[in-house]
Amino acid sequence: MSTTAELLKGAAELFPDEVVTSAHVRHLDLPFGAGRFALITLDNGFDHTKPTTFGPQSLANLNAAIDQVEQEATAGSIVGAGITGKPFIFAVGADLKGVELLKKHDEALAIGKGGHDVFKRLSALAVPTFAYYNGAAMGGGVEVGLHCTYRTVSKAIPAFSLPEVFLGLVPGWGGCALLPNLIGAERAVSVIIENSLNQNRQLKGKQVFELGIADAIFEGADFLEQSLLWTANVLKGDTQVDRAEIDRGEAWDAAVAKGRAIADSKVHGAAPAAYRALDIIAAAKDGDLQAGFDAEDTALADLIMGGELRSGIYAFNLVQKRGKRPAGAPDKSLARPVTKVGVVGAGLMASQLALLFLRRLEVPVVLTDIDQERVDKGVGYVHAEIQKLLGKGRINQDKANRLTALVSGVLDKAEGFADADFIIEAVFEEMSVKQKVFAEVEAVAPAHAILATNTSSLSVSEMAVGLQHPERVVGFHFFNPVAILPLLEIVRGEQTDEASLATAFGVAKKLKKTAVLTKDAPAFVVNRILTRFMGEIQNVIDEGTPVATAEKAIEPLGLPMSPLVLLELVGPAIGLHVSETLNRAFPERFTVSPNLAAVVKAGKRGFYVYSAENGFKPELDPEVAALLVQGDSVLTEEQVRDRVLDAVAQEIGLMLEEGVVAEAQDIDLCLITGAGWPFHLGGITPYLDREGVSERVNGKKFLAPGLASVPA
C-alpha cells in the first residue's frame, strides 16, 4: 500500500510546473496563559493576485508541517494547532492546472486520496485544531478547515464557496461528507449544489458564520489577533461552542430530494457532478465519515476522467485567461484616453449603457434623444439607479452625489458631443436610422472621437459608409441585461483603424467586460449561433413537431432556459428581425418562420402564458396555439436534437472558415459569457466534439485533443 508521501511524490512528478504552497509552522504563547500554540500559515510566496492552491507538492508540504505538529501534540508541548492563509487569501482549492494533466483513473484517485489523507490528520491530532478563514476560501481551502475542530471567519471575506459542482467535480476532500454533518443536509445542499449551479454564487463572511460553518466571526483588521484570543478562551473552557443538533430524519432526505430537483432544473441530468455529490450527501446521513471520504475519492476520479469536467476546466480557463487577454486585440499603447462619453438614445438600453459607463469610468456622460421627455426619462432612470445603489449601501452619499452630477441630457448633439471622446448609439435597429445618426454625430464630434454602435446584427462597415472618417467606427455590442452579462462583442469594420479598436478594448476593460474581437459578419457571434439554433427549433415546429417535444429535445444540453423562454426574454420582434437579417445574408440556411411572424403581428410577448394555478410554469398560450399553422412531419426528441446540433455545428464551422473569430475558443467564450451557456458544455464546441456531431457534420473536431478532453 502506497504511503501518502509516496502518492503525493508520484503526483508531483506529473505536475512539474506547480505553483507550490508552503506550510510554515510558527509557535506562539496564547493570551491568558492558555499555553503554547502551533500556527500553520499557507503561502505560495505571491501577493493576493495569485491565490494559494493545493497541488501535490503543496499537499506534501502541509503533510510535513502536520508531521511536526503531530509530534509536538503527542509530546504535550502544544495545547492546540491552527491553520490560516497569507493576507487576503486562505486557500482556493486544488490546482486545476494539475488536474488537466491527469491521464489515468489511478492518477486521479491518488489526488483524491492524497488530499483526504493529509486533511483528515488535522482531526486526528491529540490537541484541538482551529481553522482561521482570514480571506478567500474555495474548494479544498474550505475543506481543509472542515477537518478542524473549530473555525473562525473574517467579516471581510469576499468569496467563500465549494464551487466544484459548477466545474463538473464534487467537493472531494471531505466537503460532501463533513459539511452536512456540521450544518445539516439542507444548508449543505444549498452551499454545494444550489450556489454552485447558480453561476458559482459566493458566500460572504457573515453568511459563513450564520450558516454555522464558522463558530465565531471577527473584523478583518485584527482578525487573527481576535481569533487567537477566542482560541485561548475556548481552550481554557471560558467559551463554549454550541452547535445545533443535526436532523438525521426526514429533513435530510427532503434536502437531498430538493437538491435533485435543483440539479434537474439546471442541468436536466446532462452533467453528472451534482448527482454524484447528492449521492454522497445522502449516504453521509449515518455519520460514517470514512465511507463518505472513500465515496468522494471514487466520484472525484470518475469525474476527472470524464468529458464534463474537462469542458468545465476549459470553460474556466477561457473566462479567467482568454477573456482577460482577448485574441487579436491591438497593442493597448495605441488606445486614446476617454474623458467624456456620449450616448445617442435615452431608451432602456441606452440608459443602461449610460449607467455602466458612468459607474465604471466615472467621467461625464451625456444622453441625447429626439425630444426632451425621452431625455429626461433616460437621465431619470440613471439617477434612480444611483439612488438604489446608495440605498443598498453599495456606494456612499459622496459617490452618489458625484455620479449624479456627472450624468446629463441634452437635445442638441453639438452641445452634448463637442468634447466627447467616445460616442455610442443605441437607437432603433434600422440601417438608415443608424447611418443618419452617425452622420449627425460626425458633424459635431471631435476628430478623434470613437463612434461606436450597439447594433446586434447590422453591418458596421455599411453604417460607416458616407462618413468622412469611417476608420473610427467600431461595433460595441452589449448583451441584455447589460449589468449582468459580461460579454462585449467588439466588431472591426472594414475600415476601422488600430487606434479606434485599441481604444474600444481599453474602454471594455474599464467596463469590466469580457471583450471578444469579431469580424463584421451578419449578427456577429452569439446572435448568429442562437438564431440558427432557434431557427431550427422553429422549423421543426412549423413542419409539424409539437412545441413541447421541440422544447424537451434540448433539455439534455442543460441550457439556462428553453429556446422559447429565451425568445420571450429577447422579444419575438427582435428575434424575427435578426432572423430576417440573417435570411437576407444566408437564405439557404436561415429561415423566417411564418408562425413567429404571426406571433409578432398579433402583438404576443411569447409562446407561453403563466398562471399561479400551474405554479407559474410555462404553458402554451391558447391564442398562440390558434395562430400556429403546422405541417404533418412529426419528429422525435432525438431527431429534433440531432437536427439542431447538426445545424449549430455547421454554422460554427462556416464561421471559423469565414474568420468571424480567431478560434473555436472565442465561440465558446461568447456563448458562456453572452448567453449563459453552461461550463459543463465548455460553451458548445467540446460538447459537439464529445457527442460526435463535429465529425459527422464537418469531418473533424473543433478542438485539439486534450484541450477540453482527457489527454491521450
XYZ file of C-alpha atoms in Angstrom:
712
model
C 0.000 0.000 0.000
C 1.474 3.396 -1.003
C 2.008 5.897 1.782
C 0.571 9.410 1.456
C 4.080 10.760 0.859
C 4.654 8.272 -1.992
C 1.263 9.070 -3.540
C 1.994 12.792 -3.495
C 5.554 12.360 -4.767
C 4.224 10.426 -7.773
C 1.579 13.057 -8.427
C 4.128 15.904 -8.118
C 6.265 14.282 -10.824
C 3.291 14.525 -13.216
C 2.981 18.252 -12.479
C 6.424 19.919 -12.612
C 5.035 23.464 -13.112
C 3.007 23.605 -9.890
C 2.967 26.955 -8.066
C 3.953 25.441 -4.739
C 2.305 26.465 -1.478
C 4.481 26.257 1.605
C 3.109 25.498 5.073
C 5.117 27.452 7.667
C 4.833 26.392 11.311
C 5.391 29.044 13.960
C 4.779 28.916 17.675
C 3.241 31.476 19.972
C 2.071 31.750 23.543
C -1.691 32.204 23.663
C -3.201 35.021 25.787
C -4.496 34.417 29.342
C -1.808 31.798 29.942
C -3.697 29.310 27.779
C -0.467 27.660 26.587
C 1.834 27.182 23.597
C 0.167 27.027 20.192
C 1.332 25.933 16.720
C 0.108 28.004 13.778
C 0.450 26.781 10.187
C 0.339 29.517 7.506
C -0.377 28.588 3.871
C 1.565 30.833 1.488
C 2.700 30.436 -2.130
C 5.083 33.411 -1.948
C 2.994 35.665 -4.213
C 0.634 38.510 -3.321
C -3.165 38.153 -3.231
C -3.450 38.388 -7.043
C -2.071 34.824 -7.242
C -4.214 32.848 -4.780
C -2.836 29.897 -2.828
C -3.721 26.459 -4.234
C -3.143 22.803 -3.377
C -1.178 20.834 -5.925
C 0.588 17.577 -4.947
C 3.789 19.252 -3.698
C 1.729 21.771 -1.727
C -0.181 18.903 -0.065
C 3.161 17.231 0.700
C 4.351 20.458 2.367
C 1.200 20.608 4.508
C 1.669 16.928 5.349
C 5.234 17.632 6.551
C 4.003 20.568 8.683
C 1.389 18.294 10.277
C 4.144 15.713 10.966
C 5.886 18.331 13.099
C 2.700 19.493 14.836
C 1.618 15.896 15.479
C 4.899 15.122 17.273
C 4.528 18.267 19.413
C 0.893 17.445 20.217
C 1.766 13.859 21.195
C 4.661 15.101 23.327
C 2.338 17.572 25.097
C 4.433 20.603 24.096
C 1.449 22.400 22.451
C -2.163 22.829 23.575
C -3.628 23.358 20.103
C -2.865 23.946 16.427
C -4.289 26.359 13.869
C -4.185 26.934 10.140
C -4.546 30.232 8.275
C -3.555 31.889 4.990
C -1.484 34.753 3.627
C -3.052 38.262 3.547
C -6.499 38.294 1.847
C -6.295 34.609 0.835
C -6.901 31.484 2.911
C -6.668 28.941 0.043
C -8.719 28.452 -3.130
C -8.566 24.688 -3.509
C -6.961 22.168 -5.814
C -4.678 23.415 -8.570
C -6.770 22.826 -11.696
C -3.708 23.053 -13.951
C -2.549 19.802 -12.369
C -5.957 18.146 -12.762
C -5.855 18.912 -16.515
C -2.678 16.839 -16.887
C -4.085 13.629 -15.383
C -4.497 10.859 -17.954
C -5.362 7.769 -15.877
C -8.043 6.842 -13.355
C -5.495 5.730 -10.737
C -3.642 9.086 -11.016
C -6.939 10.879 -10.379
C -7.702 8.542 -7.467
C -4.300 9.367 -5.944
C -5.121 13.100 -5.928
C -8.395 12.489 -4.061
C -6.834 10.079 -1.609
C -3.771 12.276 -1.096
C -5.893 15.270 -0.112
C -8.029 13.216 2.262
C -5.034 11.558 3.898
C -3.412 14.922 4.626
C -6.511 16.869 5.693
C -8.009 14.236 7.989
C -4.803 14.208 10.063
C -5.948 17.606 11.401
C -8.964 15.983 13.066
C -6.840 13.135 14.423
C -4.308 15.275 16.322
C -4.055 14.842 20.081
C -4.992 18.535 20.549
C -7.912 20.662 19.270
C -7.386 22.255 15.850
C -8.592 25.622 14.562
C -9.085 26.986 11.045
C -8.900 30.760 10.724
C -10.580 31.699 7.420
C -8.848 35.060 7.007
C -9.522 35.563 3.274
C -10.913 33.975 0.131
C -11.572 30.251 0.644
C -12.856 27.891 -2.012
C -12.997 24.160 -2.619
C -10.124 22.428 -0.864
C -9.442 25.661 1.028
C -12.875 25.388 2.657
C -12.475 21.626 3.149
C -9.141 21.742 4.998
C -10.918 23.919 7.569
C -13.842 21.483 7.856
C -11.420 18.833 9.156
C -10.514 21.105 12.103
C -12.267 21.069 15.478
C -13.235 24.772 15.344
C -13.392 27.543 12.741
C -13.418 31.352 12.763
C -14.167 33.590 9.776
C -13.314 37.165 8.840
C -16.189 39.578 8.214
C -14.140 40.918 5.296
C -14.105 37.669 3.273
C -15.468 38.447 -0.213
C -15.639 34.877 -1.528
C -16.202 31.529 0.191
C -17.580 28.549 -1.699
C -17.484 24.928 -2.694
C -17.594 25.541 -6.480
C -16.733 22.009 -7.616
C -20.174 21.074 -8.989
C -20.099 24.249 -11.112
C -16.920 22.948 -12.757
C -18.034 19.317 -13.067
C -16.477 17.876 -9.882
C -17.644 17.092 -6.358
C -16.148 18.573 -3.183
C -13.772 15.629 -2.939
C -11.573 16.310 0.088
C -14.273 15.999 2.730
C -16.872 18.590 1.717
C -19.709 16.218 0.776
C -19.307 14.122 3.934
C -18.293 16.725 6.531
C -20.435 19.756 5.677
C -23.877 18.110 6.084
C -22.666 16.557 9.336
C -21.648 20.021 10.544
C -24.543 22.252 9.411
C -27.251 19.792 8.334
C -28.160 18.458 4.914
C -30.406 21.346 3.846
C -27.758 24.025 4.337
C -25.052 21.779 2.871
C -27.145 21.184 -0.266
C -27.589 24.949 -0.570
C -23.805 25.531 -0.469
C -22.665 22.519 -2.525
C -25.443 22.271 -5.131
C -27.617 25.376 -5.282
C -24.891 28.035 -5.038
C -22.632 26.168 -7.472
C -25.353 25.794 -10.083
C -26.342 29.465 -9.690
C -23.272 30.649 -11.605
C -20.945 29.763 -8.716
C -22.556 32.101 -6.167
C -20.143 33.100 -3.374
C -20.764 33.472 0.350
C -19.533 36.432 2.399
C -18.017 36.044 5.870
C -21.276 36.890 7.660
C -23.149 34.148 5.746
C -20.424 31.605 6.555
C -20.982 32.331 10.240
C -24.773 32.375 10.021
C -24.798 29.003 8.245
C -22.838 27.528 11.150
C -19.731 26.716 9.111
C -17.706 29.028 11.373
C -18.078 29.143 15.153
C -17.052 32.803 15.504
C -16.709 35.881 13.296
C -14.331 38.834 13.691
C -13.474 42.081 11.893
C -10.883 41.852 9.132
C -8.493 44.448 10.574
C -7.409 42.415 13.633
C -8.883 39.072 12.616
C -6.017 36.783 13.618
C -5.460 38.558 16.947
C -9.163 38.246 17.857
C -9.240 34.613 16.676
C -6.311 33.754 18.956
C -7.994 35.475 21.925
C -11.128 33.412 21.218
C -8.999 30.252 20.839
C -7.437 30.854 24.249
C -10.884 31.184 25.823
C -12.115 28.007 24.128
C -9.073 26.013 25.264
C -9.415 27.329 28.837
C -13.102 26.398 28.856
C -14.265 30.003 29.289
C -16.003 29.998 25.880
C -18.360 27.161 24.985
C -19.059 26.351 21.339
C -22.640 25.212 20.907
C -23.756 23.758 17.603
C -27.286 22.957 16.551
C -28.237 19.304 16.590
C -28.375 17.772 13.111
C -31.734 16.434 11.948
C -30.945 12.986 10.519
C -34.568 12.107 9.858
C -36.900 13.086 7.052
C -35.345 16.563 6.812
C -32.122 15.007 5.499
C -33.941 13.047 2.791
C -36.048 16.097 1.887
C -32.876 18.198 1.477
C -31.350 15.639 -0.896
C -34.625 15.477 -2.866
C -34.633 19.288 -3.088
C -31.032 19.155 -4.339
C -32.030 16.697 -7.070
C -34.886 18.993 -8.127
C -32.461 21.946 -8.325
C -29.987 19.858 -10.359
C -32.780 18.702 -12.690
C -33.936 22.276 -13.264
C -30.402 23.464 -14.025
C -28.711 20.611 -15.917
C -31.593 18.190 -16.657
C -29.409 15.174 -15.950
C -26.900 16.362 -18.578
C -23.921 16.662 -16.193
C -23.216 14.030 -13.532
C -21.382 16.073 -10.845
C -24.399 17.374 -8.900
C -25.964 13.906 -8.748
C -22.726 12.279 -7.572
C -22.399 14.912 -4.833
C -26.014 14.327 -3.739
C -25.457 10.556 -3.563
C -22.556 11.134 -1.148
C -24.577 13.639 0.932
C -27.465 11.128 1.089
C -25.097 8.376 2.292
C -23.498 10.724 4.880
C -26.730 10.661 6.882
C -25.414 7.892 9.164
C -22.286 9.908 10.013
C -19.787 7.346 8.660
C -17.163 9.835 7.525
C -14.605 7.352 6.202
C -17.207 5.758 3.923
C -18.010 9.287 2.725
C -14.335 10.042 2.056
C -13.957 6.802 0.081
C -17.043 7.675 -1.994
C -15.594 11.149 -2.641
C -12.333 9.586 -3.885
C -14.192 7.369 -6.364
C -16.500 10.155 -7.570
C -13.564 12.541 -7.962
C -11.558 10.055 -10.033
C -14.543 9.144 -12.221
C -15.365 12.802 -12.879
C -11.736 13.823 -13.537
C -11.668 11.209 -16.298
C -14.984 12.467 -17.751
C -15.701 14.984 -20.502
C -17.845 17.338 -18.425
C -15.036 18.220 -16.012
C -12.543 18.737 -18.849
C -15.098 21.007 -20.521
C -15.617 22.788 -17.197
C -11.886 23.432 -16.725
C -11.613 24.530 -20.365
C -14.503 26.973 -19.828
C -12.970 28.229 -16.576
C -9.648 28.872 -18.359
C -11.427 30.691 -21.187
C -13.174 33.060 -18.789
C -10.194 33.576 -16.468
C -7.397 33.765 -19.061
C -8.529 34.224 -22.658
C -11.307 36.566 -21.517
C -8.707 38.823 -19.900
C -6.317 38.749 -22.885
C -8.547 38.977 -25.972
C -7.242 37.315 -29.140
C -6.421 39.826 -31.881
C -6.694 42.961 -29.711
C -4.260 45.717 -30.838
C -1.415 46.981 -28.664
C -3.017 48.797 -25.730
C -0.487 51.653 -26.045
C -2.442 52.771 -29.148
C -5.600 53.429 -27.079
C -6.664 57.034 -26.600
C -7.945 58.403 -23.276
C -11.698 58.655 -22.753
C -12.686 61.604 -20.558
C -16.292 62.079 -21.694
C -18.903 59.702 -23.134
C -21.891 60.480 -25.350
C -24.907 58.182 -25.674
C -27.301 58.604 -28.613
C -30.708 57.490 -27.443
C -32.278 57.555 -23.993
C -34.407 54.401 -24.059
C -33.881 51.480 -21.681
C -30.808 50.041 -23.429
C -29.196 53.472 -23.829
C -29.934 54.310 -20.175
C -28.386 51.014 -19.016
C -25.276 51.809 -21.082
C -25.096 55.335 -19.634
C -25.244 53.913 -16.105
C -22.496 51.369 -16.849
C -20.129 53.949 -18.388
C -20.833 56.321 -15.511
C -20.143 53.739 -12.785
C -17.020 52.228 -14.332
C -15.337 55.225 -15.979
C -16.583 57.955 -13.598
C -16.435 60.568 -16.384
C -19.181 62.901 -17.660
C -21.864 61.004 -19.608
C -24.375 62.884 -21.760
C -27.521 61.373 -23.341
C -29.430 62.774 -26.311
C -32.743 61.830 -27.918
C -35.397 63.273 -30.218
C -37.432 65.064 -27.529
C -36.965 66.447 -24.030
C -39.382 63.965 -22.449
C -37.263 60.995 -23.574
C -34.040 62.678 -22.492
C -35.498 63.414 -19.042
C -36.728 59.830 -18.728
C -33.273 58.423 -19.590
C -31.433 60.695 -17.141
C -34.130 59.990 -14.530
C -33.542 56.247 -14.916
C -29.801 56.687 -14.239
C -30.473 58.927 -11.208
C -32.954 56.379 -9.803
C -30.436 53.529 -10.209
C -27.778 55.580 -8.378
C -30.251 56.088 -5.515
C -30.894 52.329 -5.409
C -27.136 51.676 -5.100
C -26.986 54.218 -2.276
C -29.975 52.599 -0.542
C -28.315 49.170 -0.690
C -25.078 50.553 0.753
C -23.147 49.780 -2.455
C -21.955 53.398 -2.710
C -21.765 56.236 -0.169
C -23.512 59.634 -0.317
C -20.436 61.436 -1.701
C -20.131 58.993 -4.578
C -23.873 59.136 -5.258
C -23.673 62.940 -5.459
C -20.643 62.793 -7.746
C -22.184 60.238 -10.141
C -25.485 62.111 -10.232
C -23.658 65.315 -11.166
C -21.720 63.563 -13.957
C -24.783 62.454 -15.973
C -26.783 64.896 -18.061
C -29.076 65.002 -21.078
C -29.415 67.469 -23.970
C -31.382 67.656 -27.214
C -28.598 69.362 -29.177
C -25.893 66.872 -30.214
C -23.467 69.733 -30.927
C -23.802 70.911 -27.336
C -23.540 67.416 -25.893
C -20.812 65.820 -28.001
C -18.416 68.653 -28.931
C -15.842 67.432 -26.392
C -16.783 63.722 -26.143
C -14.091 61.078 -26.785
C -16.376 58.056 -27.114
C -19.916 58.208 -28.506
C -22.148 55.135 -28.634
C -25.511 54.879 -30.366
C -28.337 52.684 -29.072
C -31.154 53.714 -31.406
C -33.664 51.717 -33.458
C -32.144 48.698 -35.270
C -32.572 50.104 -38.782
C -29.596 50.811 -41.069
C -30.893 54.132 -42.451
C -31.614 55.411 -38.912
C -28.140 54.488 -37.673
C -26.404 55.999 -40.738
C -28.303 59.249 -40.215
C -27.324 59.316 -36.523
C -23.641 58.767 -37.306
C -23.650 61.487 -39.990
C -25.155 63.934 -37.450
C -22.692 62.908 -34.734
C -19.622 63.103 -37.013
C -20.540 66.673 -37.946
C -20.277 67.865 -34.320
C -17.871 65.428 -32.574
C -14.125 65.985 -32.229
C -11.946 64.400 -34.958
C -10.510 61.801 -32.533
C -13.850 60.625 -31.059
C -14.751 56.934 -31.408
C -18.168 56.321 -32.973
C -19.466 53.045 -31.510
C -22.617 51.144 -32.396
C -24.506 48.750 -30.148
C -26.064 47.018 -33.159
C -26.908 43.359 -32.625
C -26.867 42.248 -36.260
C -26.322 45.070 -38.790
C -23.121 45.713 -40.750
C -20.737 48.103 -39.007
C -18.946 48.792 -42.314
C -22.189 49.762 -44.044
C -23.023 52.043 -41.135
C -19.764 53.935 -41.765
C -20.441 54.455 -45.494
C -20.601 58.148 -46.366
C -18.659 59.298 -43.288
C -15.513 61.371 -43.680
C -13.724 59.196 -41.100
C -15.104 55.630 -41.302
C -11.916 54.385 -39.619
C -13.227 55.463 -36.208
C -16.470 53.448 -36.364
C -16.458 50.290 -34.264
C -19.082 47.747 -33.208
C -19.599 47.620 -29.436
C -22.348 45.047 -28.920
C -23.575 44.523 -25.330
C -25.881 41.776 -24.115
C -29.028 42.265 -22.084
C -29.149 42.690 -19.088
C -26.093 44.926 -19.537
C -25.200 44.930 -15.828
C -25.149 41.115 -15.614
C -23.912 39.524 -18.855
C -20.142 40.059 -19.199
C -19.741 39.690 -22.973
C -18.944 42.599 -25.262
C -18.547 41.773 -28.959
C -16.109 44.302 -30.414
C -16.607 44.446 -34.180
C -13.896 45.588 -36.550
C -15.424 47.286 -39.604
C -13.657 47.101 -42.970
C -12.011 50.488 -42.353
C -11.753 50.523 -38.534
C -8.196 51.547 -37.604
C -5.962 50.117 -34.884
C -6.189 53.161 -32.595
C -10.012 53.091 -32.587
C -10.002 49.353 -31.949
C -7.409 49.682 -29.166
C -9.499 52.440 -27.551
C -12.588 50.216 -27.713
C -10.722 47.364 -26.000
C -9.360 49.782 -23.382
C -12.876 51.013 -22.601
C -14.167 47.415 -22.469
C -11.538 46.563 -19.858
C -12.527 49.550 -17.716
C -16.172 48.490 -18.053
C -15.040 45.078 -16.673
C -16.450 43.310 -19.710
C -15.163 40.196 -21.467
C -14.302 41.547 -24.907
C -14.104 39.299 -27.977
C -12.930 40.623 -31.342
C -15.242 39.693 -34.204
C -15.236 40.314 -37.939
C -18.045 42.433 -39.366
C -20.202 39.470 -40.387
C -24.019 39.282 -40.095
C -25.147 39.070 -36.436
C -21.505 38.571 -35.318
C -21.183 35.546 -32.980
C -23.843 34.930 -30.322
C -26.888 36.110 -32.272
C -25.811 34.206 -35.366
C -25.457 30.922 -33.480
C -28.585 31.431 -31.375
C -30.625 32.413 -34.443
C -29.534 29.274 -36.294
C -30.262 27.234 -33.147
C -33.681 28.851 -32.606
C -34.432 28.806 -36.328
C -34.060 25.039 -36.448
C -36.385 24.671 -33.446
C -38.937 26.899 -35.192
C -38.517 24.935 -38.434
C -39.418 21.615 -36.774
C -42.427 23.248 -35.067
C -43.550 24.764 -38.387
C -43.166 21.365 -40.067
C -45.411 19.653 -37.502
C -43.494 18.654 -34.347
C -45.413 19.653 -31.165
C -43.987 22.653 -29.302
C -43.478 20.578 -26.113
C -41.450 17.914 -27.987
C -39.236 20.509 -29.679
C -38.555 22.213 -26.343
C -37.935 18.978 -24.411
C -35.485 17.773 -27.071
C -32.955 20.393 -25.970
C -33.164 19.684 -22.208
C -30.170 17.275 -22.159
C -27.867 20.179 -23.010
C -28.654 21.724 -19.605
C -29.063 25.235 -21.038
C -30.091 28.072 -18.685
C -33.553 28.263 -20.294
C -35.545 26.574 -23.037
C -35.439 28.066 -26.573
C -38.944 29.563 -26.466
C -38.446 31.007 -22.965
C -35.248 32.606 -24.320
C -37.249 34.006 -27.243
C -39.609 35.588 -24.714
C -36.657 37.212 -22.928
C -35.155 38.527 -26.178
C -38.567 39.547 -27.513
C -40.215 37.828 -30.507
C -39.979 41.020 -32.605
C -36.198 41.254 -32.102
C -35.865 37.508 -32.792
C -37.821 37.948 -36.011
C -35.750 40.990 -37.027
C -32.434 39.144 -36.547
C -33.738 36.097 -38.437
C -34.751 38.410 -41.324
C -31.273 39.999 -41.337
C -29.599 36.584 -41.452
C -32.088 35.266 -44.022
C -31.039 38.088 -46.344
C -27.368 37.194 -45.808
C -27.651 33.396 -45.869
C -31.072 32.430 -47.328
C -30.043 28.788 -47.793
C -29.564 28.263 -44.021
C -31.618 30.887 -42.179
C -35.396 30.835 -42.497
C -38.024 33.340 -41.405
C -40.717 31.408 -39.541
C -44.248 32.344 -40.676
C -45.508 31.241 -37.254
C -43.065 33.571 -35.469
C -44.116 36.391 -37.817
C -47.771 35.677 -36.924
C -46.948 35.763 -33.166
C -45.205 39.144 -33.617
C -48.048 40.528 -35.763
C -50.548 39.524 -33.058
C -48.507 41.514 -30.530
C -47.786 38.463 -28.348
C -44.832 38.664 -25.958
C -44.038 34.983 -26.398
C -45.436 31.497 -26.908
C -46.299 30.909 -23.251
C -48.617 32.074 -20.504
C -48.003 31.644 -16.780
C -50.571 31.130 -14.049
C -50.450 30.802 -10.280
C -52.607 27.634 -10.517
C -49.857 25.972 -12.553
C -47.044 27.184 -10.300
C -46.038 29.766 -12.968
C -44.716 27.019 -15.227
C -44.793 27.859 -18.945
C -47.961 26.710 -20.743
C -48.608 27.180 -24.454
C -50.788 30.280 -24.845
C -54.135 29.139 -26.371
C -54.153 32.296 -28.535
C -50.679 31.407 -29.879
C -51.733 27.780 -30.403
C -54.637 29.065 -32.545
C -52.194 31.094 -34.678
C -49.835 28.173 -35.401
C -50.027 26.643 -38.852
C -48.112 23.343 -38.832
C -47.288 20.649 -41.371
C -47.621 16.935 -40.720
C -43.940 15.978 -40.254
C -43.565 14.968 -36.580
C -40.045 14.300 -35.246
C -38.961 12.532 -32.038
C -36.979 14.389 -29.384
C -33.785 12.652 -30.520
C -34.389 13.606 -34.161
C -35.015 17.229 -33.170
C -31.858 17.306 -31.051
C -29.717 15.825 -33.845
C -31.084 18.312 -36.334
C -30.493 21.313 -34.069
C -26.964 20.255 -33.088
C -26.048 19.499 -36.699
C -27.213 22.988 -37.688
C -25.170 24.616 -34.903
C -22.058 22.572 -35.763
C -22.398 23.515 -39.436
C -22.795 27.216 -38.619
C -19.783 27.286 -36.271
C -17.694 25.503 -38.917
C -18.658 28.122 -41.508
C -17.994 30.997 -39.088
C -14.484 29.697 -38.422
C -13.859 29.325 -42.165
C -15.013 32.920 -42.660
C -12.706 34.124 -39.871
C -15.549 35.663 -37.856
C -13.392 34.994 -34.764
C -9.806 33.791 -34.320
C -10.573 30.285 -32.999
C -13.315 27.965 -31.753
C -12.353 29.035 -28.207
C -13.766 32.513 -28.925
C -17.116 30.996 -29.976
C -17.268 29.146 -26.646
C -16.211 32.217 -24.647
C -19.003 34.206 -26.339
C -21.694 31.614 -25.573
C -20.598 31.244 -21.931
C -20.377 34.983 -21.185
C -23.041 36.320 -23.573
C -25.717 33.617 -23.491
C -25.038 31.873 -20.160
C -24.311 28.501 -21.775
C -23.038 26.098 -19.134
C -19.470 25.293 -18.182
C -20.129 21.543 -18.461
C -20.678 22.022 -22.208
C -17.498 24.102 -22.384
C -19.660 26.608 -24.268
C -20.596 24.308 -27.150
C -17.675 23.010 -29.251
C -16.314 20.499 -26.667
C -19.830 19.041 -26.391
C -20.208 18.796 -30.176
C -16.790 17.095 -30.311
C -17.659 14.726 -27.440
C -21.005 13.706 -28.946
C -19.507 13.052 -32.397
C -21.529 15.868 -34.019
C -18.491 17.870 -35.215
C -17.067 14.946 -37.193
C -20.481 13.919 -38.504
C -21.121 17.407 -39.893
C -17.686 18.861 -40.647
C -15.488 15.765 -40.868
C -13.265 16.926 -37.999
C -13.333 18.054 -34.379
C -13.245 21.725 -33.460
C -10.623 21.386 -30.715
C -7.233 19.702 -30.426
C -7.131 16.521 -28.261
C -6.608 17.288 -24.569
C -7.784 20.912 -24.799
C -11.257 20.143 -23.410
C -10.875 16.371 -23.104
C -8.685 13.814 -21.310
C -5.171 13.989 -22.837
C -4.248 10.953 -24.953
